[in-house]
PDB file of N, CA, C and O in Angstrom:
ATOM      1  N   UNK N   1      24.292  -5.946 -42.701  1.00  0.00           N
ATOM      2  CA  UNK N   1      24.752  -4.271 -42.475  1.00  0.00           C
ATOM      3  C   UNK N   1      22.897  -3.496 -41.917  1.00  0.00           C
ATOM      4  O   UNK N   1      21.892  -4.197 -41.801  1.00  0.00           O
ATOM      5  N   UNK N   2      23.313  -2.538 -41.238  1.00  0.00           N
ATOM      6  CA  UNK N   2      22.371  -1.761 -40.631  1.00  0.00           C
ATOM      7  C   UNK N   2      22.569  -1.647 -39.159  1.00  0.00           C
ATOM      8  O   UNK N   2      23.340  -2.323 -38.554  1.00  0.00           O
ATOM      9  N   UNK N   3      20.856  -1.225 -38.373  1.00  0.00           N
ATOM     10  CA  UNK N   3      21.134  -1.404 -37.034  1.00  0.00           C
ATOM     11  C   UNK N   3      19.974  -2.140 -36.446  1.00  0.00           C
ATOM     12  O   UNK N   3      19.068  -2.237 -37.098  1.00  0.00           O
ATOM     13  N   UNK N   4      20.018  -2.385 -35.243  1.00  0.00           N
ATOM     14  CA  UNK N   4      19.070  -3.100 -34.801  1.00  0.00           C
ATOM     15  C   UNK N   4      18.614  -2.572 -33.232  1.00  0.00           C
ATOM     16  O   UNK N   4      19.803  -2.461 -32.350  1.00  0.00           O
ATOM     17  N   UNK N   5      17.872  -2.033 -33.318  1.00  0.00           N
ATOM     18  CA  UNK N   5      17.139  -1.419 -32.023  1.00  0.00           C
ATOM     19  C   UNK N   5      15.729  -2.207 -31.387  1.00  0.00           C
ATOM     20  O   UNK N   5      14.918  -2.552 -32.539  1.00  0.00           O
ATOM     21  N   UNK N   6      15.892  -2.136 -30.370  1.00  0.00           N
ATOM     22  CA  UNK N   6      14.584  -2.790 -29.811  1.00  0.00           C
ATOM     23  C   UNK N   6      14.110  -2.488 -28.427  1.00  0.00           C
ATOM     24  O   UNK N   6      15.263  -2.277 -27.472  1.00  0.00           O
ATOM     25  N   UNK N   7      12.925  -2.674 -28.030  1.00  0.00           N
ATOM     26  CA  UNK N   7      12.686  -2.382 -27.004  1.00  0.00           C
ATOM     27  C   UNK N   7      11.398  -3.154 -26.460  1.00  0.00           C
ATOM     28  O   UNK N   7      10.657  -3.353 -26.596  1.00  0.00           O
ATOM     29  N   UNK N   8      12.013  -3.633 -25.380  1.00  0.00           N
ATOM     30  CA  UNK N   8      11.043  -4.894 -24.929  1.00  0.00           C
ATOM     31  C   UNK N   8      10.603  -4.315 -23.164  1.00  0.00           C
ATOM     32  O   UNK N   8      11.276  -4.156 -22.463  1.00  0.00           O
ATOM     33  N   UNK N   9       9.291  -4.493 -22.813  1.00  0.00           N
ATOM     34  CA  UNK N   9       8.819  -4.438 -21.790  1.00  0.00           C
ATOM     35  C   UNK N   9       8.216  -5.835 -21.206  1.00  0.00           C
ATOM     36  O   UNK N   9       7.327  -6.261 -22.082  1.00  0.00           O
ATOM     37  N   UNK N  10       8.734  -5.900 -20.290  1.00  0.00           N
ATOM     38  CA  UNK N  10       7.929  -6.817 -19.535  1.00  0.00           C
ATOM     39  C   UNK N  10       7.331  -7.001 -17.903  1.00  0.00           C
ATOM     40  O   UNK N  10       8.022  -6.116 -17.403  1.00  0.00           O
ATOM     41  N   UNK N  11       6.115  -7.617 -17.554  1.00  0.00           N
ATOM     42  CA  UNK N  11       5.608  -7.588 -16.241  1.00  0.00           C
ATOM     43  C   UNK N  11       5.653  -9.121 -15.866  1.00  0.00           C
ATOM     44  O   UNK N  11       5.197 -10.335 -16.688  1.00  0.00           O
ATOM     45  N   UNK N  12       6.510  -8.759 -14.903  1.00  0.00           N
ATOM     46  CA  UNK N  12       6.625 -10.513 -14.146  1.00  0.00           C
ATOM     47  C   UNK N  12       5.903 -10.414 -12.876  1.00  0.00           C
ATOM     48  O   UNK N  12       5.928  -9.810 -11.746  1.00  0.00           O
ATOM     49  N   UNK N  13       4.893 -11.544 -12.955  1.00  0.00           N
ATOM     50  CA  UNK N  13       4.060 -12.018 -11.782  1.00  0.00           C
ATOM     51  C   UNK N  13       4.443 -12.944 -11.058  1.00  0.00           C
ATOM     52  O   UNK N  13       4.560 -13.719 -11.665  1.00  0.00           O
ATOM     53  N   UNK N  14       5.063 -12.778  -9.713  1.00  0.00           N
ATOM     54  CA  UNK N  14       5.079 -13.217  -8.589  1.00  0.00           C
ATOM     55  C   UNK N  14       3.974 -14.363  -8.037  1.00  0.00           C
ATOM     56  O   UNK N  14       3.958 -15.213  -7.230  1.00  0.00           O
ATOM     57  N   UNK N  15       2.957 -13.576  -7.630  1.00  0.00           N
ATOM     58  CA  UNK N  15       1.961 -13.942  -6.883  1.00  0.00           C
ATOM     59  C   UNK N  15       0.227 -13.111  -7.481  1.00  0.00           C
ATOM     60  O   UNK N  15       0.727 -11.948  -8.178  1.00  0.00           O
ATOM     61  N   UNK N  16      -0.387 -13.803  -6.627  1.00  0.00           N
ATOM     62  CA  UNK N  16      -1.743 -13.124  -7.096  1.00  0.00           C
ATOM     63  C   UNK N  16      -1.735 -11.310  -6.489  1.00  0.00           C
ATOM     64  O   UNK N  16      -2.897 -10.648  -6.922  1.00  0.00           O
ATOM     65  N   UNK N  17      -0.586 -11.221  -5.689  1.00  0.00           N
ATOM     66  CA  UNK N  17      -0.704  -9.963  -4.728  1.00  0.00           C
ATOM     67  C   UNK N  17      -0.270  -8.786  -6.018  1.00  0.00           C
ATOM     68  O   UNK N  17       0.487  -9.129  -6.415  1.00  0.00           O
ATOM     69  N   UNK N  18      -0.875  -8.186  -6.269  1.00  0.00           N
ATOM     70  CA  UNK N  18      -0.854  -7.039  -7.176  1.00  0.00           C
ATOM     71  C   UNK N  18       0.453  -6.231  -6.595  1.00  0.00           C
ATOM     72  O   UNK N  18       1.277  -5.314  -7.569  1.00  0.00           O
ATOM     73  N   UNK N  19       0.782  -5.963  -5.420  1.00  0.00           N
ATOM     74  CA  UNK N  19       1.994  -5.305  -5.006  1.00  0.00           C
ATOM     75  C   UNK N  19       3.271  -6.118  -5.591  1.00  0.00           C
ATOM     76  O   UNK N  19       4.586  -5.493  -5.364  1.00  0.00           O
ATOM     77  N   UNK N  20       3.413  -7.283  -5.832  1.00  0.00           N
ATOM     78  CA  UNK N  20       4.119  -8.000  -6.163  1.00  0.00           C
ATOM     79  C   UNK N  20       4.562  -8.142  -7.988  1.00  0.00           C
ATOM     80  O   UNK N  20       5.580  -9.110  -8.141  1.00  0.00           O
ATOM     81  N   UNK N  21       4.056  -7.456  -8.619  1.00  0.00           N
ATOM     82  CA  UNK N  21       4.457  -7.184  -9.838  1.00  0.00           C
ATOM     83  C   UNK N  21       5.639  -6.374 -10.157  1.00  0.00           C
ATOM     84  O   UNK N  21       5.984  -5.279  -9.355  1.00  0.00           O
ATOM     85  N   UNK N  22       6.530  -7.165 -11.002  1.00  0.00           N
ATOM     86  CA  UNK N  22       7.796  -6.309 -11.372  1.00  0.00           C
ATOM     87  C   UNK N  22       7.684  -5.669 -12.805  1.00  0.00           C
ATOM     88  O   UNK N  22       7.320  -6.807 -13.755  1.00  0.00           O
ATOM     89  N   UNK N  23       7.921  -4.744 -13.263  1.00  0.00           N
ATOM     90  CA  UNK N  23       8.170  -4.237 -14.629  1.00  0.00           C
ATOM     91  C   UNK N  23       9.357  -3.704 -14.862  1.00  0.00           C
ATOM     92  O   UNK N  23      10.211  -3.077 -14.266  1.00  0.00           O
ATOM     93  N   UNK N  24       9.953  -4.315 -16.187  1.00  0.00           N
ATOM     94  CA  UNK N  24      11.415  -4.349 -16.478  1.00  0.00           C
ATOM     95  C   UNK N  24      11.129  -3.678 -17.805  1.00  0.00           C
ATOM     96  O   UNK N  24      10.469  -4.655 -18.912  1.00  0.00           O
ATOM     97  N   UNK N  25      11.935  -2.676 -18.334  1.00  0.00           N
ATOM     98  CA  UNK N  25      11.551  -1.846 -20.246  1.00  0.00           C
ATOM     99  C   UNK N  25      12.886  -1.934 -20.047  1.00  0.00           C
ATOM    100  O   UNK N  25      13.971  -0.908 -19.313  1.00  0.00           O
ATOM    101  N   UNK N  26      13.331  -2.488 -21.270  1.00  0.00           N
ATOM    102  CA  UNK N  26      14.704  -2.439 -21.631  1.00  0.00           C
ATOM    103  C   UNK N  26      15.013  -2.082 -22.957  1.00  0.00           C
ATOM    104  O   UNK N  26      13.858  -1.917 -24.082  1.00  0.00           O
ATOM    105  N   UNK N  27      16.143  -1.174 -23.475  1.00  0.00           N
ATOM    106  CA  UNK N  27      16.777  -0.745 -24.408  1.00  0.00           C
ATOM    107  C   UNK N  27      17.593  -1.422 -25.218  1.00  0.00           C
ATOM    108  O   UNK N  27      18.914  -1.343 -24.202  1.00  0.00           O
ATOM    109  N   UNK N  28      17.591  -1.976 -26.178  1.00  0.00           N
ATOM    110  CA  UNK N  28      18.469  -2.876 -26.880  1.00  0.00           C
ATOM    111  C   UNK N  28      18.982  -2.279 -28.137  1.00  0.00           C
ATOM    112  O   UNK N  28      18.309  -1.622 -28.906  1.00  0.00           O
ATOM    113  N   UNK N  29      20.283  -2.014 -28.598  1.00  0.00           N
ATOM    114  CA  UNK N  29      21.178  -1.576 -29.458  1.00  0.00           C
ATOM    115  C   UNK N  29      21.747  -3.125 -30.011  1.00  0.00           C
ATOM    116  O   UNK N  29      22.851  -2.893 -29.019  1.00  0.00           O
ATOM    117  N   UNK N  30      21.790  -2.972 -31.414  1.00  0.00           N
ATOM    118  CA  UNK N  30      22.765  -3.776 -31.910  1.00  0.00           C
ATOM    119  C   UNK N  30      23.074  -5.279 -31.080  1.00  0.00           C
ATOM    120  O   UNK N  30      23.716  -5.962 -30.815  1.00  0.00           O
ATOM    121  N   UNK N  31      21.609  -5.539 -30.046  1.00  0.00           N
ATOM    122  CA  UNK N  31      21.467  -6.737 -29.453  1.00  0.00           C
ATOM    123  C   UNK N  31      22.258  -6.848 -28.175  1.00  0.00           C
ATOM    124  O   UNK N  31      22.759  -7.952 -27.361  1.00  0.00           O
ATOM    125  N   UNK N  32      22.967  -5.749 -27.838  1.00  0.00           N
ATOM    126  CA  UNK N  32      23.253  -5.442 -26.628  1.00  0.00           C
ATOM    127  C   UNK N  32      22.264  -4.679 -25.786  1.00  0.00           C
ATOM    128  O   UNK N  32      22.065  -3.360 -26.393  1.00  0.00           O
ATOM    129  N   UNK N  33      22.080  -5.054 -24.602  1.00  0.00           N
ATOM    130  CA  UNK N  33      21.271  -4.237 -23.664  1.00  0.00           C
ATOM    131  C   UNK N  33      21.823  -3.060 -23.273  1.00  0.00           C
ATOM    132  O   UNK N  33      22.857  -3.156 -22.307  1.00  0.00           O
ATOM    133  N   UNK N  34      21.321  -1.723 -23.623  1.00  0.00           N
ATOM    134  CA  UNK N  34      22.288  -0.128 -23.121  1.00  0.00           C
ATOM    135  C   UNK N  34      21.379   0.125 -21.712  1.00  0.00           C
ATOM    136  O   UNK N  34      22.330   0.221 -20.918  1.00  0.00           O
ATOM    137  N   UNK N  35      20.111   0.247 -21.476  1.00  0.00           N
ATOM    138  CA  UNK N  35      19.596   0.873 -20.497  1.00  0.00           C
ATOM    139  C   UNK N  35      18.502  -0.222 -19.707  1.00  0.00           C
ATOM    140  O   UNK N  35      17.684  -0.708 -20.801  1.00  0.00           O
ATOM    141  N   UNK N  36      18.279  -0.135 -18.493  1.00  0.00           N
ATOM    142  CA  UNK N  36      16.925  -1.096 -18.218  1.00  0.00           C
ATOM    143  C   UNK N  36      16.408  -0.067 -17.180  1.00  0.00           C
ATOM    144  O   UNK N  36      17.205   0.076 -16.010  1.00  0.00           O
ATOM    145  N   UNK N  37      15.041  -0.033 -17.062  1.00  0.00           N
ATOM    146  CA  UNK N  37      14.280   0.522 -15.787  1.00  0.00           C
ATOM    147  C   UNK N  37      13.609  -0.742 -15.237  1.00  0.00           C
ATOM    148  O   UNK N  37      13.048  -1.482 -15.986  1.00  0.00           O
ATOM    149  N   UNK N  38      14.098  -0.739 -13.787  1.00  0.00           N
ATOM    150  CA  UNK N  38      13.100  -2.017 -13.098  1.00  0.00           C
ATOM    151  C   UNK N  38      12.363  -0.958 -11.762  1.00  0.00           C
ATOM    152  O   UNK N  38      13.128  -0.676 -11.077  1.00  0.00           O
ATOM    153  N   UNK N  39      10.797  -1.837 -11.968  1.00  0.00           N
ATOM    154  CA  UNK N  39      10.191  -0.992 -11.211  1.00  0.00           C
ATOM    155  C   UNK N  39      10.605  -1.169  -9.633  1.00  0.00           C
ATOM    156  O   UNK N  39      10.417  -0.330  -9.172  1.00  0.00           O
ATOM    157  N   UNK N  40      11.034  -2.767  -9.158  1.00  0.00           N
ATOM    158  CA  UNK N  40      11.415  -2.717  -7.954  1.00  0.00           C
ATOM    159  C   UNK N  40      12.991  -1.469  -7.572  1.00  0.00           C
ATOM    160  O   UNK N  40      13.113  -1.555  -6.206  1.00  0.00           O
ATOM    161  N   UNK N  41      13.684  -1.694  -8.129  1.00  0.00           N
ATOM    162  CA  UNK N  41      14.534  -0.723  -8.181  1.00  0.00           C
ATOM    163  C   UNK N  41      14.290   0.916  -8.092  1.00  0.00           C
ATOM    164  O   UNK N  41      14.576   1.718  -7.376  1.00  0.00           O
ATOM    165  N   UNK N  42      13.220   1.085  -8.924  1.00  0.00           N
ATOM    166  CA  UNK N  42      12.967   2.430  -9.051  1.00  0.00           C
ATOM    167  C   UNK N  42      13.678   3.325  -9.886  1.00  0.00           C
ATOM    168  O   UNK N  42      13.436   4.594  -9.929  1.00  0.00           O
ATOM    169  N   UNK N  43      14.560   2.811 -10.755  1.00  0.00           N
ATOM    170  CA  UNK N  43      15.120   3.842 -11.456  1.00  0.00           C
ATOM    171  C   UNK N  43      16.121   2.894 -12.622  1.00  0.00           C
ATOM    172  O   UNK N  43      16.042   1.713 -12.747  1.00  0.00           O
ATOM    173  N   UNK N  44      16.813   3.740 -13.530  1.00  0.00           N
ATOM    174  CA  UNK N  44      17.284   3.523 -14.723  1.00  0.00           C
ATOM    175  C   UNK N  44      18.735   2.800 -14.461  1.00  0.00           C
ATOM    176  O   UNK N  44      19.232   3.665 -13.459  1.00  0.00           O
ATOM    177  N   UNK N  45      19.363   2.021 -15.149  1.00  0.00           N
ATOM    178  CA  UNK N  45      20.186   1.615 -14.705  1.00  0.00           C
ATOM    179  C   UNK N  45      21.394   1.320 -16.339  1.00  0.00           C
ATOM    180  O   UNK N  45      20.302   0.541 -17.109  1.00  0.00           O
ATOM    181  N   UNK N  46      22.488   1.991 -16.226  1.00  0.00           N
ATOM    182  CA  UNK N  46      23.035   1.512 -17.834  1.00  0.00           C
ATOM    183  C   UNK N  46      24.189   0.297 -17.612  1.00  0.00           C
ATOM    184  O   UNK N  46      24.540   0.323 -16.735  1.00  0.00           O
ATOM    185  N   UNK N  47      23.853   0.081 -18.821  1.00  0.00           N
ATOM    186  CA  UNK N  47      24.820  -1.250 -19.161  1.00  0.00           C
ATOM    187  C   UNK N  47      26.287  -1.123 -20.095  1.00  0.00           C
ATOM    188  O   UNK N  47      27.283  -1.621 -20.099  1.00  0.00           O
ATOM    189  N   UNK N  48      26.249   0.199 -20.807  1.00  0.00           N
ATOM    190  CA  UNK N  48      27.148   0.360 -21.688  1.00  0.00           C
ATOM    191  C   UNK N  48      27.648   1.786 -21.266  1.00  0.00           C
ATOM    192  O   UNK N  48      26.761   2.310 -20.816  1.00  0.00           O
ATOM    193  N   UNK N  49      28.562   2.516 -22.141  1.00  0.00           N
ATOM    194  CA  UNK N  49      28.461   3.815 -21.856  1.00  0.00           C
ATOM    195  C   UNK N  49      27.810   4.779 -21.796  1.00  0.00           C
ATOM    196  O   UNK N  49      27.127   5.912 -21.368  1.00  0.00           O
ATOM    197  N   UNK N  50      27.202   4.428 -22.921  1.00  0.00           N
ATOM    198  CA  UNK N  50      26.190   5.174 -23.566  1.00  0.00           C
ATOM    199  C   UNK N  50      24.806   5.060 -22.721  1.00  0.00           C
ATOM    200  O   UNK N  50      24.035   5.881 -22.700  1.00  0.00           O
ATOM    201  N   UNK N  51      24.371   4.041 -22.441  1.00  0.00           N
ATOM    202  CA  UNK N  51      23.289   3.597 -21.370  1.00  0.00           C
ATOM    203  C   UNK N  51      23.419   4.049 -19.938  1.00  0.00           C
ATOM    204  O   UNK N  51      22.452   4.452 -19.026  1.00  0.00           O
ATOM    205  N   UNK N  52      24.944   4.076 -19.516  1.00  0.00           N
ATOM    206  CA  UNK N  52      25.183   4.940 -18.075  1.00  0.00           C
ATOM    207  C   UNK N  52      24.705   6.147 -18.239  1.00  0.00           C
ATOM    208  O   UNK N  52      24.434   7.077 -17.285  1.00  0.00           O
ATOM    209  N   UNK N  53      25.106   7.078 -19.373  1.00  0.00           N
ATOM    210  CA  UNK N  53      24.947   8.534 -19.537  1.00  0.00           C
ATOM    211  C   UNK N  53      23.070   8.417 -19.491  1.00  0.00           C
ATOM    212  O   UNK N  53      22.635   9.700 -18.967  1.00  0.00           O
ATOM    213  N   UNK N  54      22.717   7.474 -20.223  1.00  0.00           N
ATOM    214  CA  UNK N  54      21.022   7.796 -20.493  1.00  0.00           C
ATOM    215  C   UNK N  54      20.601   7.945 -19.301  1.00  0.00           C
ATOM    216  O   UNK N  54      19.543   8.388 -18.974  1.00  0.00           O
ATOM    217  N   UNK N  55      20.961   6.999 -18.887  1.00  0.00           N
ATOM    218  CA  UNK N  55      20.527   6.512 -17.018  1.00  0.00           C
ATOM    219  C   UNK N  55      20.667   7.891 -15.893  1.00  0.00           C
ATOM    220  O   UNK N  55      19.353   8.173 -15.223  1.00  0.00           O
ATOM    221  N   UNK N  56      21.883   8.375 -16.206  1.00  0.00           N
ATOM    222  CA  UNK N  56      22.133   9.307 -15.292  1.00  0.00           C
ATOM    223  C   UNK N  56      20.836  10.499 -15.405  1.00  0.00           C
ATOM    224  O   UNK N  56      20.529  11.165 -14.520  1.00  0.00           O
ATOM    225  N   UNK N  57      20.925  10.717 -16.884  1.00  0.00           N
ATOM    226  CA  UNK N  57      19.841  11.965 -17.478  1.00  0.00           C
ATOM    227  C   UNK N  57      18.684  11.565 -16.745  1.00  0.00           C
ATOM    228  O   UNK N  57      17.873  12.175 -16.434  1.00  0.00           O
ATOM    229  N   UNK N  58      18.196  10.467 -17.385  1.00  0.00           N
ATOM    230  CA  UNK N  58      16.857  10.130 -17.192  1.00  0.00           C
ATOM    231  C   UNK N  58      16.215  10.002 -15.688  1.00  0.00           C
ATOM    232  O   UNK N  58      15.456  10.085 -15.120  1.00  0.00           O
ATOM    233  N   UNK N  59      17.473   9.721 -14.591  1.00  0.00           N
ATOM    234  CA  UNK N  59      17.024   9.213 -13.193  1.00  0.00           C
ATOM    235  C   UNK N  59      16.607  10.912 -12.756  1.00  0.00           C
ATOM    236  O   UNK N  59      16.390  10.854 -11.718  1.00  0.00           O
ATOM    237  N   UNK N  60      17.640  11.945 -13.201  1.00  0.00           N
ATOM    238  CA  UNK N  60      17.368  13.296 -12.338  1.00  0.00           C
ATOM    239  C   UNK N  60      16.167  13.648 -13.002  1.00  0.00           C
ATOM    240  O   UNK N  60      15.871  14.506 -12.546  1.00  0.00           O
ATOM    241  N   UNK N  61      15.425  13.069 -13.757  1.00  0.00           N
ATOM    242  CA  UNK N  61      14.079  13.699 -14.380  1.00  0.00           C
ATOM    243  C   UNK N  61      12.813  13.272 -13.548  1.00  0.00           C
ATOM    244  O   UNK N  61      12.675  11.997 -14.000  1.00  0.00           O
ATOM    245  N   UNK N  62      12.470  13.758 -12.920  1.00  0.00           N
ATOM    246  CA  UNK N  62      11.355  13.210 -12.011  1.00  0.00           C
ATOM    247  C   UNK N  62      10.296  12.499 -12.728  1.00  0.00           C
ATOM    248  O   UNK N  62       9.599  11.890 -12.591  1.00  0.00           O
ATOM    249  N   UNK N  63       9.494  13.306 -14.066  1.00  0.00           N
ATOM    250  CA  UNK N  63       8.657  13.275 -14.678  1.00  0.00           C
ATOM    251  C   UNK N  63       8.881  11.923 -15.076  1.00  0.00           C
ATOM    252  O   UNK N  63       7.840  11.187 -15.427  1.00  0.00           O
ATOM    253  N   UNK N  64      10.027  11.445 -15.664  1.00  0.00           N
ATOM    254  CA  UNK N  64      10.222  10.269 -16.950  1.00  0.00           C
ATOM    255  C   UNK N  64      10.346   9.244 -15.805  1.00  0.00           C
ATOM    256  O   UNK N  64       9.535   8.426 -16.147  1.00  0.00           O
ATOM    257  N   UNK N  65      10.551   9.306 -14.389  1.00  0.00           N
ATOM    258  CA  UNK N  65      10.683   8.231 -13.903  1.00  0.00           C
ATOM    259  C   UNK N  65       9.131   7.781 -13.316  1.00  0.00           C
ATOM    260  O   UNK N  65       8.753   6.946 -12.960  1.00  0.00           O
ATOM    261  N   UNK N  66       8.313   9.080 -12.964  1.00  0.00           N
ATOM    262  CA  UNK N  66       6.949   8.888 -12.845  1.00  0.00           C
ATOM    263  C   UNK N  66       5.809   8.080 -13.848  1.00  0.00           C
ATOM    264  O   UNK N  66       4.987   7.603 -13.567  1.00  0.00           O
ATOM    265  N   UNK N  67       6.679   8.499 -15.126  1.00  0.00           N
ATOM    266  CA  UNK N  67       5.757   8.122 -16.398  1.00  0.00           C
ATOM    267  C   UNK N  67       6.107   6.372 -16.329  1.00  0.00           C
ATOM    268  O   UNK N  67       5.207   5.612 -16.601  1.00  0.00           O
ATOM    269  N   UNK N  68       7.583   5.998 -16.213  1.00  0.00           N
ATOM    270  CA  UNK N  68       7.597   4.404 -15.733  1.00  0.00           C
ATOM    271  C   UNK N  68       6.651   3.673 -14.999  1.00  0.00           C
ATOM    272  O   UNK N  68       6.289   2.570 -15.096  1.00  0.00           O
ATOM    273  N   UNK N  69       6.803   4.490 -13.555  1.00  0.00           N
ATOM    274  CA  UNK N  69       6.010   4.086 -12.537  1.00  0.00           C
ATOM    275  C   UNK N  69       4.525   3.851 -13.046  1.00  0.00           C
ATOM    276  O   UNK N  69       3.746   2.863 -12.485  1.00  0.00           O
ATOM    277  N   UNK N  70       4.280   4.694 -13.587  1.00  0.00           N
ATOM    278  CA  UNK N  70       2.616   4.907 -14.108  1.00  0.00           C
ATOM    279  C   UNK N  70       2.440   3.721 -15.142  1.00  0.00           C
ATOM    280  O   UNK N  70       0.954   3.077 -14.964  1.00  0.00           O
ATOM    281  N   UNK N  71       3.373   3.327 -15.736  1.00  0.00           N
ATOM    282  CA  UNK N  71       3.466   2.353 -17.137  1.00  0.00           C
ATOM    283  C   UNK N  71       2.870   0.785 -15.990  1.00  0.00           C
ATOM    284  O   UNK N  71       2.211   0.087 -16.214  1.00  0.00           O
ATOM    285  N   UNK N  72       3.494   0.523 -15.084  1.00  0.00           N
ATOM    286  CA  UNK N  72       3.508  -0.296 -14.192  1.00  0.00           C
ATOM    287  C   UNK N  72       1.879  -0.333 -13.912  1.00  0.00           C
ATOM    288  O   UNK N  72       1.299  -1.362 -13.860  1.00  0.00           O
ATOM    289  N   UNK N  73       1.395   0.577 -13.000  1.00  0.00           N
ATOM    290  CA  UNK N  73      -0.247   0.519 -12.821  1.00  0.00           C
ATOM    291  C   UNK N  73      -0.806   0.407 -14.388  1.00  0.00           C
ATOM    292  O   UNK N  73      -1.538   0.073 -14.240  1.00  0.00           O
ATOM    293  N   UNK N  74      -0.488   1.277 -15.125  1.00  0.00           N
ATOM    294  CA  UNK N  74      -1.785   0.881 -16.390  1.00  0.00           C
ATOM    295  C   UNK N  74      -1.717   0.319 -17.147  1.00  0.00           C
ATOM    296  O   UNK N  74      -2.596  -0.329 -17.338  1.00  0.00           O
ATOM    297  N   UNK N  75      -0.330  -0.524 -17.378  1.00  0.00           N
ATOM    298  CA  UNK N  75      -0.249  -1.624 -18.174  1.00  0.00           C
ATOM    299  C   UNK N  75      -0.254  -3.080 -17.533  1.00  0.00           C
ATOM    300  O   UNK N  75      -0.860  -3.761 -17.546  1.00  0.00           O
ATOM    301  N   UNK N  76       1.116  -3.395 -16.670  1.00  0.00           N
ATOM    302  CA  UNK N  76       0.942  -4.622 -15.894  1.00  0.00           C
ATOM    303  C   UNK N  76       0.121  -4.827 -14.906  1.00  0.00           C
ATOM    304  O   UNK N  76      -0.456  -5.883 -15.275  1.00  0.00           O
ATOM    305  N   UNK N  77      -0.592  -3.701 -14.131  1.00  0.00           N
ATOM    306  CA  UNK N  77      -1.668  -4.061 -13.238  1.00  0.00           C
ATOM    307  C   UNK N  77      -2.863  -4.291 -14.320  1.00  0.00           C
ATOM    308  O   UNK N  77      -3.962  -5.169 -13.657  1.00  0.00           O
ATOM    309  N   UNK N  78      -3.050  -3.504 -14.913  1.00  0.00           N
ATOM    310  CA  UNK N  78      -4.327  -4.048 -15.845  1.00  0.00           C
ATOM    311  C   UNK N  78      -4.583  -4.995 -16.574  1.00  0.00           C
ATOM    312  O   UNK N  78      -5.475  -5.976 -16.698  1.00  0.00           O
ATOM    313  N   UNK N  79      -3.195  -5.806 -16.508  1.00  0.00           N
ATOM    314  CA  UNK N  79      -3.394  -6.892 -17.701  1.00  0.00           C
ATOM    315  C   UNK N  79      -3.026  -8.230 -16.586  1.00  0.00           C
ATOM    316  O   UNK N  79      -3.016  -9.386 -16.858  1.00  0.00           O
ATOM    317  N   UNK N  80      -2.707  -8.092 -15.268  1.00  0.00           N
ATOM    318  CA  UNK N  80      -2.882  -9.339 -14.616  1.00  0.00           C
ATOM    319  C   UNK N  80      -3.990 -10.234 -14.114  1.00  0.00           C
ATOM    320  O   UNK N  80      -3.532 -11.200 -14.407  1.00  0.00           O
ATOM    321  N   UNK N  81      -5.280  -9.792 -14.424  1.00  0.00           N
ATOM    322  CA  UNK N  81      -6.077 -11.059 -14.699  1.00  0.00           C
ATOM    323  C   UNK N  81      -5.781 -11.864 -16.213  1.00  0.00           C
ATOM    324  O   UNK N  81      -5.826 -12.832 -15.566  1.00  0.00           O
ATOM    325  N   UNK N  82      -5.854 -11.289 -16.785  1.00  0.00           N
ATOM    326  CA  UNK N  82      -5.061 -11.875 -17.994  1.00  0.00           C
ATOM    327  C   UNK N  82      -4.440 -12.805 -17.896  1.00  0.00           C
ATOM    328  O   UNK N  82      -4.255 -14.290 -17.948  1.00  0.00           O
ATOM    329  N   UNK N  83      -2.983 -12.459 -17.234  1.00  0.00           N
ATOM    330  CA  UNK N  83      -1.511 -13.105 -16.718  1.00  0.00           C
ATOM    331  C   UNK N  83      -2.455 -14.240 -16.058  1.00  0.00           C
ATOM    332  O   UNK N  83      -1.907 -15.584 -16.053  1.00  0.00           O
ATOM    333  N   UNK N  84      -3.088 -14.101 -15.030  1.00  0.00           N
ATOM    334  CA  UNK N  84      -3.355 -15.177 -14.046  1.00  0.00           C
ATOM    335  C   UNK N  84      -4.882 -16.501 -14.573  1.00  0.00           C
ATOM    336  O   UNK N  84      -4.513 -17.381 -13.605  1.00  0.00           O
ATOM    337  N   UNK N  85      -4.965 -15.751 -15.360  1.00  0.00           N
ATOM    338  CA  UNK N  85      -6.468 -16.747 -16.238  1.00  0.00           C
ATOM    339  C   UNK N  85      -5.224 -17.716 -17.090  1.00  0.00           C
ATOM    340  O   UNK N  85      -5.999 -18.901 -17.232  1.00  0.00           O
ATOM    341  N   UNK N  86      -4.371 -17.630 -17.117  1.00  0.00           N
ATOM    342  CA  UNK N  86      -3.907 -18.401 -18.172  1.00  0.00           C
ATOM    343  C   UNK N  86      -3.161 -19.710 -17.386  1.00  0.00           C
ATOM    344  O   UNK N  86      -2.868 -19.480 -16.583  1.00  0.00           O
TER     345      UNK N  86
END
């Protein structure tokens, strides 16, 4: 009984070139991915009916998209030296 909600943010490092970093921000509900932001695509993509509606709304808001891309700079690029040292 109950609900399972999860948000997963991943930084994918393909090379030491900071331009090659990809950030994926996924929203999961009851073990099904609803919606995902991919920094390479530059927008949200919905995978369920609810996710598609949210993707349309969030993609139409330039502030939300700018915030996600800011997370790529603030979080992923800041942690790149740690990832490369491992």
